CSV table of N, CA and C in Angstrom, one decimal:
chain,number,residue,atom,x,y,z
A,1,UNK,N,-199.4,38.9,174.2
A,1,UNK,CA,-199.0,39.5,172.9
A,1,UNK,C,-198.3,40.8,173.1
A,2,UNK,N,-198.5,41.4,174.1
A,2,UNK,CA,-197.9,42.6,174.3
A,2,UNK,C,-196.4,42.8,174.4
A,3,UNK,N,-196.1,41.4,174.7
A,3,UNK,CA,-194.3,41.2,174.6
A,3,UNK,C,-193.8,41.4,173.2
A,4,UNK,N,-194.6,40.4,172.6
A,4,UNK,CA,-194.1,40.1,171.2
A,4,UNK,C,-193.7,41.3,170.4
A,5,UNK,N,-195.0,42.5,170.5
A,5,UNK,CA,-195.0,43.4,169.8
A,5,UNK,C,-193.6,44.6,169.8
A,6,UNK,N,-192.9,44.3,170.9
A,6,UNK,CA,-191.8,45.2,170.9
A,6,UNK,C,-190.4,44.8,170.3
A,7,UNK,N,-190.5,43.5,170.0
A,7,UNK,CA,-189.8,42.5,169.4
A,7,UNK,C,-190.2,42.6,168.0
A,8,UNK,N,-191.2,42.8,167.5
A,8,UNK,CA,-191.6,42.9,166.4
A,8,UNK,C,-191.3,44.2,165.5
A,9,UNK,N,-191.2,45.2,166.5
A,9,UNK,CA,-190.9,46.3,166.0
A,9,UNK,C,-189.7,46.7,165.6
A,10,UNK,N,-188.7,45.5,166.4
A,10,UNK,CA,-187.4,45.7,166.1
A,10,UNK,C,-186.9,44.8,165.1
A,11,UNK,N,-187.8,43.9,164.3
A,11,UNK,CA,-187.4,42.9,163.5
A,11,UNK,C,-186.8,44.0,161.8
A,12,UNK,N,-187.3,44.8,161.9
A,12,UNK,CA,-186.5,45.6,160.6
A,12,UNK,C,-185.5,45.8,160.7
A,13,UNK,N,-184.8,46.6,162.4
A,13,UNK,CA,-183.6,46.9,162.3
A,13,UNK,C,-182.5,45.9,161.8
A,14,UNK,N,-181.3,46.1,160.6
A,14,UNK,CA,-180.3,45.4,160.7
A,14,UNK,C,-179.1,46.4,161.5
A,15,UNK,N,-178.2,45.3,161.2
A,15,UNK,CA,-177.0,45.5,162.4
A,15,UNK,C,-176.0,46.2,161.1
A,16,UNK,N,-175.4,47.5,161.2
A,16,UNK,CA,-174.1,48.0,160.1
A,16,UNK,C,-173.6,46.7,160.0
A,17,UNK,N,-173.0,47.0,158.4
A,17,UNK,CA,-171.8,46.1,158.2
A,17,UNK,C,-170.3,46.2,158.7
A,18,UNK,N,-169.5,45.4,159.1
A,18,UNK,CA,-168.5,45.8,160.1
A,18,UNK,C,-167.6,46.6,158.8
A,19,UNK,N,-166.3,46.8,159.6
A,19,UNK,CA,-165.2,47.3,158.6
A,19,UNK,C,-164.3,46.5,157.9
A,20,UNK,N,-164.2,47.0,156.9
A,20,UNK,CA,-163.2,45.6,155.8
A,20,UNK,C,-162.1,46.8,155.3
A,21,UNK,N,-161.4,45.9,155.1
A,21,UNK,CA,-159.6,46.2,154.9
A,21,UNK,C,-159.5,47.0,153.0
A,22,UNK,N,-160.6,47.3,152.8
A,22,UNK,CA,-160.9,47.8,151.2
A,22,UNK,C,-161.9,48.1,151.2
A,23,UNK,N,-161.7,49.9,150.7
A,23,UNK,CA,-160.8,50.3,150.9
A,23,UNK,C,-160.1,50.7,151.6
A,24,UNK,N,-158.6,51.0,151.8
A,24,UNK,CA,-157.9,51.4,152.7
A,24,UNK,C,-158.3,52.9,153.0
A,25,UNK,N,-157.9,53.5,154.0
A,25,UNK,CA,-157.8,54.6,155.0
A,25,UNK,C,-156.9,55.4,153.8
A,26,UNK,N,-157.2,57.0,153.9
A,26,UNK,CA,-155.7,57.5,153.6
A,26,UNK,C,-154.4,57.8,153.8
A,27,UNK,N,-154.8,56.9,155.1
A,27,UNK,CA,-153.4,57.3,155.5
A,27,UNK,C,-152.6,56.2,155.3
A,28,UNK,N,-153.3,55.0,154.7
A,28,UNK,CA,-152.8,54.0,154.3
A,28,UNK,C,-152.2,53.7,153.3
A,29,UNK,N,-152.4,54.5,152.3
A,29,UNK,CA,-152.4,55.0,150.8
A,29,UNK,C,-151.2,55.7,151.0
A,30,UNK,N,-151.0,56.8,152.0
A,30,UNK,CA,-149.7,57.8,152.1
A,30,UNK,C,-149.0,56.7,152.4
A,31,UNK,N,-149.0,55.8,153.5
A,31,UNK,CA,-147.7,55.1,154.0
A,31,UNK,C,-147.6,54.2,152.9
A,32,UNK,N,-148.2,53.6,152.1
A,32,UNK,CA,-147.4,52.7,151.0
A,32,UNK,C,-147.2,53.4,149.7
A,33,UNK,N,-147.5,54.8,149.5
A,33,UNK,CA,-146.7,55.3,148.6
A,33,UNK,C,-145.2,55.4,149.2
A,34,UNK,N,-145.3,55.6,150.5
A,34,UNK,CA,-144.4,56.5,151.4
A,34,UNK,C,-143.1,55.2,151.0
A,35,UNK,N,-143.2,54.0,151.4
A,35,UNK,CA,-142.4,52.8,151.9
A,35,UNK,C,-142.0,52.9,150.5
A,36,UNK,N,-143.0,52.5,149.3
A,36,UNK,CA,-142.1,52.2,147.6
A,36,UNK,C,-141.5,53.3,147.3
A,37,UNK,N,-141.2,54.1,147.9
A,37,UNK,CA,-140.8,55.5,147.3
A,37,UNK,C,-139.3,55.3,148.3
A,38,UNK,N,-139.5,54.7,149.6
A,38,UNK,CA,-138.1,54.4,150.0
A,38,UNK,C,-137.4,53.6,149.4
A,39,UNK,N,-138.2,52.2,149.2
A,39,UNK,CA,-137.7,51.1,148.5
A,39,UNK,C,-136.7,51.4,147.5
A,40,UNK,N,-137.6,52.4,146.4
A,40,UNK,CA,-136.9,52.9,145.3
A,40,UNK,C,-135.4,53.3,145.6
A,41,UNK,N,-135.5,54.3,146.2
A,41,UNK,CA,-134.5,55.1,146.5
A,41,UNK,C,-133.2,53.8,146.8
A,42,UNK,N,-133.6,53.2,147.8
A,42,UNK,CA,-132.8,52.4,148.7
A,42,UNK,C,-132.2,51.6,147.5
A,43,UNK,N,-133.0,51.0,147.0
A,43,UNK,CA,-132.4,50.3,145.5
A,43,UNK,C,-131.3,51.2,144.8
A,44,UNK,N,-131.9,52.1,144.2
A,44,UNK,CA,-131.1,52.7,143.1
A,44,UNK,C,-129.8,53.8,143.9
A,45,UNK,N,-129.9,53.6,145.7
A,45,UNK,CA,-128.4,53.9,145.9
A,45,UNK,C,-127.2,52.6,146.6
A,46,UNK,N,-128.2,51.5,146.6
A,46,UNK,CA,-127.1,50.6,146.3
A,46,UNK,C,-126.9,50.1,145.2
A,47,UNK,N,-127.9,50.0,144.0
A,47,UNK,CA,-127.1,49.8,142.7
A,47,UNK,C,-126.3,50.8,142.8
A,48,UNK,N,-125.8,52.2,142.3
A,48,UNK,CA,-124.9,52.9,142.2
A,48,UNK,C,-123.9,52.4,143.2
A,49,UNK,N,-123.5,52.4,143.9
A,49,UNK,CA,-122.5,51.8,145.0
A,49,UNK,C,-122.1,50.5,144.3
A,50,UNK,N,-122.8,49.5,143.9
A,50,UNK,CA,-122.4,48.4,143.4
A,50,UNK,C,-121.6,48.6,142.5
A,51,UNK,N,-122.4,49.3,141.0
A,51,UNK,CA,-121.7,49.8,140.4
A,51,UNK,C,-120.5,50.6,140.3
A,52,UNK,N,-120.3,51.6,141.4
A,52,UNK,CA,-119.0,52.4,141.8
A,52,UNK,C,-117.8,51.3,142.0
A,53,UNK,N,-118.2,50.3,142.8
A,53,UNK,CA,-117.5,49.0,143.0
A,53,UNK,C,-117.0,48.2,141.9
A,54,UNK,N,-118.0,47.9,140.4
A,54,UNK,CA,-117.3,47.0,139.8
A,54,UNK,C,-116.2,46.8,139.5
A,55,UNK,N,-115.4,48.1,138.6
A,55,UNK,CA,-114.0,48.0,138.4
A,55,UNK,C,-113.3,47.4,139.4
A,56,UNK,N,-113.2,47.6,140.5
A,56,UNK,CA,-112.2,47.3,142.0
A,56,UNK,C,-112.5,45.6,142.2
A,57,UNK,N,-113.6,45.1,141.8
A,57,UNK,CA,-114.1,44.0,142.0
A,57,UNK,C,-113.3,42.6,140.7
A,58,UNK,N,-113.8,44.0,139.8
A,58,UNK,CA,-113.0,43.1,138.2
A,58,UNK,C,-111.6,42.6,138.8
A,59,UNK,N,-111.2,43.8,138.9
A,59,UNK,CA,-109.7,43.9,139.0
A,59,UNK,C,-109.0,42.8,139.8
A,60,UNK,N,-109.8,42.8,141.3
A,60,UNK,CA,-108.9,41.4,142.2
A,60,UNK,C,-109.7,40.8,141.6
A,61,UNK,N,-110.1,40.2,140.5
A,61,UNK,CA,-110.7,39.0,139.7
A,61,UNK,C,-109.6,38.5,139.1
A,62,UNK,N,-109.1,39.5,138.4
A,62,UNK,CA,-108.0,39.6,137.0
A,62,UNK,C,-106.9,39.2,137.5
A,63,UNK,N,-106.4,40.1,138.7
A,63,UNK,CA,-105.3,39.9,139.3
A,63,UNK,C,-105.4,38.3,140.0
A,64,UNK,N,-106.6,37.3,140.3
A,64,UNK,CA,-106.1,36.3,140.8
A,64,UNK,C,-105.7,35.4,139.5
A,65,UNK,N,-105.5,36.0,138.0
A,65,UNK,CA,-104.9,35.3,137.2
A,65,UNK,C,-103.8,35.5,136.7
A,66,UNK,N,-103.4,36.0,137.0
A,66,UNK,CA,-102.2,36.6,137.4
A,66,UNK,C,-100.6,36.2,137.8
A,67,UNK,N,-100.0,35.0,137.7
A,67,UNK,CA,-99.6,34.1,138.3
A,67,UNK,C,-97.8,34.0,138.0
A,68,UNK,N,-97.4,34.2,136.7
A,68,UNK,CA,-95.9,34.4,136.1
A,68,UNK,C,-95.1,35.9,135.8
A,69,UNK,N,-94.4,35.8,135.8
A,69,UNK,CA,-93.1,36.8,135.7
A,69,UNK,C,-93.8,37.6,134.1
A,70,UNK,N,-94.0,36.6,133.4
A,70,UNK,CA,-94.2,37.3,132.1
A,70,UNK,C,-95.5,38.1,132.3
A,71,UNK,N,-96.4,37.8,133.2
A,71,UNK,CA,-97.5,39.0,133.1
A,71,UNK,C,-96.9,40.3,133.9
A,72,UNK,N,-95.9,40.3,133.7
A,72,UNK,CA,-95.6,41.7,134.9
A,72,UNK,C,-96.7,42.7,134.2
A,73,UNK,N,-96.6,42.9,132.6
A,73,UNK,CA,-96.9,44.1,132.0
A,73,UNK,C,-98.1,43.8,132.0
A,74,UNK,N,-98.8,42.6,132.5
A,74,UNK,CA,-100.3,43.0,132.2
A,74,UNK,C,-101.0,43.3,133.5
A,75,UNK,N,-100.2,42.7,135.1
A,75,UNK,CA,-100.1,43.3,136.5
A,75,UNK,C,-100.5,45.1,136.5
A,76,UNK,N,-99.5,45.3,135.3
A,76,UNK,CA,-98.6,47.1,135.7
A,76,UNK,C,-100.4,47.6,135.1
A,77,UNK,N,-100.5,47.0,133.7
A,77,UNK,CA,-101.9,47.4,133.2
A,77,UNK,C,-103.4,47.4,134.2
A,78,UNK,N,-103.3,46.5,134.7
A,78,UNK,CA,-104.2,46.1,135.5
A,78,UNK,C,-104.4,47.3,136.5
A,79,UNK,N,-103.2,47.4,137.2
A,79,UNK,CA,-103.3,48.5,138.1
A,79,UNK,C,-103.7,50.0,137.5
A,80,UNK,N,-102.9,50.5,136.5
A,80,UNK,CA,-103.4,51.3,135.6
A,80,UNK,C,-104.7,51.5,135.2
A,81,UNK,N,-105.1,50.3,134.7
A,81,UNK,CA,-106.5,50.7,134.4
A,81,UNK,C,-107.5,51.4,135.5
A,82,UNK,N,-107.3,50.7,136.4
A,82,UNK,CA,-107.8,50.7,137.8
A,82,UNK,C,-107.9,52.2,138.1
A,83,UNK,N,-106.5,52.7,138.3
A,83,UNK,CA,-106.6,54.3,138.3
A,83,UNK,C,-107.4,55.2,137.5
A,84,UNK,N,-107.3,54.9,135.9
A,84,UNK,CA,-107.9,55.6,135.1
A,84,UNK,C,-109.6,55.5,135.1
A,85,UNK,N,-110.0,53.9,135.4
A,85,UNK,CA,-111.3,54.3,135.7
A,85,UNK,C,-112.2,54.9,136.7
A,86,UNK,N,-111.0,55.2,137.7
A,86,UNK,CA,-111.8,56.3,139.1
A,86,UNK,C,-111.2,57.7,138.8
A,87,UNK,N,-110.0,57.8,138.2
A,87,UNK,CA,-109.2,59.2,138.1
A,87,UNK,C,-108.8,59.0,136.7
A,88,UNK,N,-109.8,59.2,135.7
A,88,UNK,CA,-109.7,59.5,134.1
A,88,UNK,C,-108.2,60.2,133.9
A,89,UNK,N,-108.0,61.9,135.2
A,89,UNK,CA,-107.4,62.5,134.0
A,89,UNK,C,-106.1,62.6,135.0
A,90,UNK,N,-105.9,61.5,135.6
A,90,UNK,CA,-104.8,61.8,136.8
A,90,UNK,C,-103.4,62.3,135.5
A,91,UNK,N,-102.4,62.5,136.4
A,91,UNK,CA,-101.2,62.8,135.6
A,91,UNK,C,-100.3,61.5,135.7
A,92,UNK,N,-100.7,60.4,136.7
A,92,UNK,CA,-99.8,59.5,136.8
A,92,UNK,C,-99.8,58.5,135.7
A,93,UNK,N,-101.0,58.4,134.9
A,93,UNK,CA,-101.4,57.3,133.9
A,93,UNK,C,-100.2,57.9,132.4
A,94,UNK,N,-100.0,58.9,132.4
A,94,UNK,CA,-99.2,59.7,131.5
A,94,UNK,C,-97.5,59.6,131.9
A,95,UNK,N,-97.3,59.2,132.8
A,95,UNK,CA,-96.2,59.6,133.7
A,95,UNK,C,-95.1,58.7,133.4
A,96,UNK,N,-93.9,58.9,133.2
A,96,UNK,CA,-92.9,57.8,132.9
A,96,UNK,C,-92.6,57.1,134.4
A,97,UNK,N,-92.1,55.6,134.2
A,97,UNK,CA,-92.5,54.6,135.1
A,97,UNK,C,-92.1,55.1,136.3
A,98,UNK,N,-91.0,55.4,136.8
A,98,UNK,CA,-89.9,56.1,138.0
A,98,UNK,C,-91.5,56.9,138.7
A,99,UNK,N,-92.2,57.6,137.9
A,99,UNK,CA,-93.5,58.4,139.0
A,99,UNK,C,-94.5,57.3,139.2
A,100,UNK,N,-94.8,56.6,137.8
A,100,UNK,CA,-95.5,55.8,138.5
A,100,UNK,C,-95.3,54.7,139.6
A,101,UNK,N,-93.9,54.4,140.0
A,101,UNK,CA,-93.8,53.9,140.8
A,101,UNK,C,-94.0,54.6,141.8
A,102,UNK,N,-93.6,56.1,142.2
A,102,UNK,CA,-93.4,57.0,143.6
A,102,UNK,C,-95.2,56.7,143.9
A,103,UNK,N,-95.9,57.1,142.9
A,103,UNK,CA,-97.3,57.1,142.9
A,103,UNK,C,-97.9,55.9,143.4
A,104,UNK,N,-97.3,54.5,143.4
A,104,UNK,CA,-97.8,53.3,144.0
A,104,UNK,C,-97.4,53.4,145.3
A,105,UNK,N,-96.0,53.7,145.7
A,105,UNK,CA,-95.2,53.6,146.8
A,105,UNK,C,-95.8,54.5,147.7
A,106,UNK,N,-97.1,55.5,147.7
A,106,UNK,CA,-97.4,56.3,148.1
A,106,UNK,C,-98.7,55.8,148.6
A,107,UNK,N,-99.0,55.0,147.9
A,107,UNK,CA,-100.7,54.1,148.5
A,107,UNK,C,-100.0,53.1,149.3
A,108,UNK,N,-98.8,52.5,149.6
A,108,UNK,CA,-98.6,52.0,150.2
A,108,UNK,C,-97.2,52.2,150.9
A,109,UNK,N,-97.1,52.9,151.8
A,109,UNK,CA,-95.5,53.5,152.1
A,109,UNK,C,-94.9,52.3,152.6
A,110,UNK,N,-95.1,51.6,153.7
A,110,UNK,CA,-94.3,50.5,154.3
A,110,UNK,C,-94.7,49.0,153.3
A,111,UNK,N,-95.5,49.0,152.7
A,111,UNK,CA,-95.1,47.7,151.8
A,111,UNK,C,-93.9,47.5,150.6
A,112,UNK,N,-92.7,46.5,150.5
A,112,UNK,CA,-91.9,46.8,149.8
A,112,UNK,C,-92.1,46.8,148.5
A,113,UNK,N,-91.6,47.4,147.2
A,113,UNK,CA,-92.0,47.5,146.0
A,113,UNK,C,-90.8,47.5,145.1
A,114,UNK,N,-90.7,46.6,144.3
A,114,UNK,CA,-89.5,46.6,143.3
A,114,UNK,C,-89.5,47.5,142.8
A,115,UNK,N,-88.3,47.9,141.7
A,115,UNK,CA,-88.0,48.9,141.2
A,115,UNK,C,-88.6,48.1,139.6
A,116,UNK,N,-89.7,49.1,139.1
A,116,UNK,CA,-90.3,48.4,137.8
A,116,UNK,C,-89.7,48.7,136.7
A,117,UNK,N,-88.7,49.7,136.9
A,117,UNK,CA,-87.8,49.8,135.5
A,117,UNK,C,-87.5,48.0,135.1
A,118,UNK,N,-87.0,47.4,135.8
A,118,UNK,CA,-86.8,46.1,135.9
A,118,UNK,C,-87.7,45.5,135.3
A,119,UNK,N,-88.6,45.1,136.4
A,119,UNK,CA,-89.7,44.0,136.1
A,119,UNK,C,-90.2,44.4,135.0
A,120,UNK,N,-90.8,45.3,134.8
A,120,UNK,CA,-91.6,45.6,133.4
A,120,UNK,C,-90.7,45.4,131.9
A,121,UNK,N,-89.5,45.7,131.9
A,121,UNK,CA,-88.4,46.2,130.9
A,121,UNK,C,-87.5,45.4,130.7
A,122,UNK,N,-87.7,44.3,131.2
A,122,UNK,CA,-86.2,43.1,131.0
A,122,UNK,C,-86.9,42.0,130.0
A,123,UNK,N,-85.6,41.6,129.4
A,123,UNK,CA,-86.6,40.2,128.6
A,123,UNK,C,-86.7,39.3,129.9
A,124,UNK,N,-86.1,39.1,131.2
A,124,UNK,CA,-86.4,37.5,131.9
A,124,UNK,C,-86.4,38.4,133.0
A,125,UNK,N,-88.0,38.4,133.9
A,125,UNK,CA,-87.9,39.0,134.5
A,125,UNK,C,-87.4,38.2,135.9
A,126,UNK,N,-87.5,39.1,137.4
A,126,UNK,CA,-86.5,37.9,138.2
A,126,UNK,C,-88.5,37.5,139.2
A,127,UNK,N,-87.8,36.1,139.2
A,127,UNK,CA,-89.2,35.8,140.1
A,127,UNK,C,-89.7,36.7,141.1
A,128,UNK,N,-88.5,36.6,141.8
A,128,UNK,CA,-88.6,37.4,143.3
A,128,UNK,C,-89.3,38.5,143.4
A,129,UNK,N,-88.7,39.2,142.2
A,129,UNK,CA,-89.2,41.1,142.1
A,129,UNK,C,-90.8,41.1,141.2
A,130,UNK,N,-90.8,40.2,140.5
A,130,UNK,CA,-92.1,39.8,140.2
A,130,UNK,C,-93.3,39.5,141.2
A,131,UNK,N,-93.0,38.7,142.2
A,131,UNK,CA,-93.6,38.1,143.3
A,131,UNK,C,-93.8,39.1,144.8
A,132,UNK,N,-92.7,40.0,144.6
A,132,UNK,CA,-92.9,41.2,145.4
A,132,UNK,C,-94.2,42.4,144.9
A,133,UNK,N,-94.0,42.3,143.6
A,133,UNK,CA,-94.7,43.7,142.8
A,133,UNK,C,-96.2,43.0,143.0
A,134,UNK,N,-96.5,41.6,143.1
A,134,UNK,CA,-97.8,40.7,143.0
A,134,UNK,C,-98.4,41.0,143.8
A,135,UNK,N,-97.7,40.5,145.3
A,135,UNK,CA,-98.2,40.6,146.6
A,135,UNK,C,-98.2,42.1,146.9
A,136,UNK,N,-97.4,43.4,146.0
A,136,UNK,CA,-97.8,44.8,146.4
A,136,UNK,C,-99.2,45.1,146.2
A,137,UNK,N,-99.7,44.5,144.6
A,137,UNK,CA,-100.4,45.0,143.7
A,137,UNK,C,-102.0,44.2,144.6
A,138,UNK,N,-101.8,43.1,145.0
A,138,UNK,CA,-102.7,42.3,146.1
A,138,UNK,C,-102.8,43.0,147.4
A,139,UNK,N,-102.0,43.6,147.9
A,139,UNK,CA,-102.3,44.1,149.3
A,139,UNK,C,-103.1,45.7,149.1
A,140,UNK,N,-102.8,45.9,147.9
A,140,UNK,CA,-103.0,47.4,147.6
A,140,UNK,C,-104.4,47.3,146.9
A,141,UNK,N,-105.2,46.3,146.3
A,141,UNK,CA,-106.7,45.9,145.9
A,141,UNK,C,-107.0,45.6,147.0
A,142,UNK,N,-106.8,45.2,148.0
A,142,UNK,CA,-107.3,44.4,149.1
A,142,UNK,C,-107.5,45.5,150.3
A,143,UNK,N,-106.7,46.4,150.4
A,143,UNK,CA,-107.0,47.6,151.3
A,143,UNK,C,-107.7,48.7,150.9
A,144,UNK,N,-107.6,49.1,149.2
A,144,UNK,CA,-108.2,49.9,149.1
A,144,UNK,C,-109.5,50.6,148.6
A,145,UNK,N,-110.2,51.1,149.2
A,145,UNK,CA,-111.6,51.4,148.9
A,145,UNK,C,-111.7,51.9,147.9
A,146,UNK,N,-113.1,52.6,147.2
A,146,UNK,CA,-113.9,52.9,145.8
A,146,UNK,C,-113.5,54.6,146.4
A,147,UNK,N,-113.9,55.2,147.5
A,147,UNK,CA,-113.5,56.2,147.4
A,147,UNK,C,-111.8,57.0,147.9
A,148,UNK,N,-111.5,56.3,148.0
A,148,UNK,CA,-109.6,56.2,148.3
A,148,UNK,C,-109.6,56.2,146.8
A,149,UNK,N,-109.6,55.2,145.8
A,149,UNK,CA,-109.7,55.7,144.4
A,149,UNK,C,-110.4,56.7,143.8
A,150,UNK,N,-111.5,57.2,144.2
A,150,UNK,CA,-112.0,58.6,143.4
A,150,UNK,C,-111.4,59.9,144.0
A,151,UNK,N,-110.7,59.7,145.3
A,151,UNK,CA,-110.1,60.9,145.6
A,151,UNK,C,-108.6,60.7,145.0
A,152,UNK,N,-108.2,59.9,144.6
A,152,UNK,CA,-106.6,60.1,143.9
A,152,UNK,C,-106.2,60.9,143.2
């Protein structure tokens, strides 16, 4: 009996309960405030970026409808708009056509560019100078960035 009794004395002890994942540590608490707090951020600076983007986005939308001689003036608009929604108060949107063309010919120096007094201003405009001003107004969406237009 003398065995038992030492064994018996230990029958009350229980054993701790181990550790469980709840609740968390505080430093667990810091790191996932920490992570949604980047999340956030990270969101709401590629929405803004998206957003900075839409116009440029619209626009080679618009321009792939774009297709006859007779839209020249809605081409010339298109591009216009484009400027005034990154550069509201530029002086080119104001400007008689002759600058606004220097002012295209200037985002793009080596690509060739009709002379728009033409295209815009004729009753029948000529395919060719049409189809040149197209593929200007296409290479010139297609190379240029959101902030290339907010510095204009």
């Amino acid at each position: 009996m003398a065995n038992t009794e030492p064994q018996l004395a230990l029958a009350d002890i229980q054993e701790p309960m181990l550790n469980t994942f709840w609740p968390p540590a505080p430093g667990w608490w810091l790191l996932t405030v920490l992570v949604i707090v980047l999340l956030a951020y990270s969101f709401r600076f590629f929405w803004k970026k998206w957003q900075k983007a839409l116009p440029l986005r619209q626009a080679k939308a618009e321009l792939r409808l774009i297709k006859q001689p007779e839209q020249s003036a809605e081409l010339n608009e298109l591009l216009k708009r484009l400027v005034r929604c990154y550069s509201p108060g530029h002086n080119v949107l104001s400007a008689p056509v002759k600058h606004w063309q220097e002012f295209l010919q200037q985002q793009l120096p080596k690509q060739p560019l009709p002379d728009l007094q033409k295209v815009l201003y004729q009753s029948v405009s000529d395919q060719t100078d049409f189809t040149t001003y197209l593929q200007f107004a296409e290479t010139w969406l297609h190379k240029v960035s959101v902030k290339q237009l907010e510095r204009l």
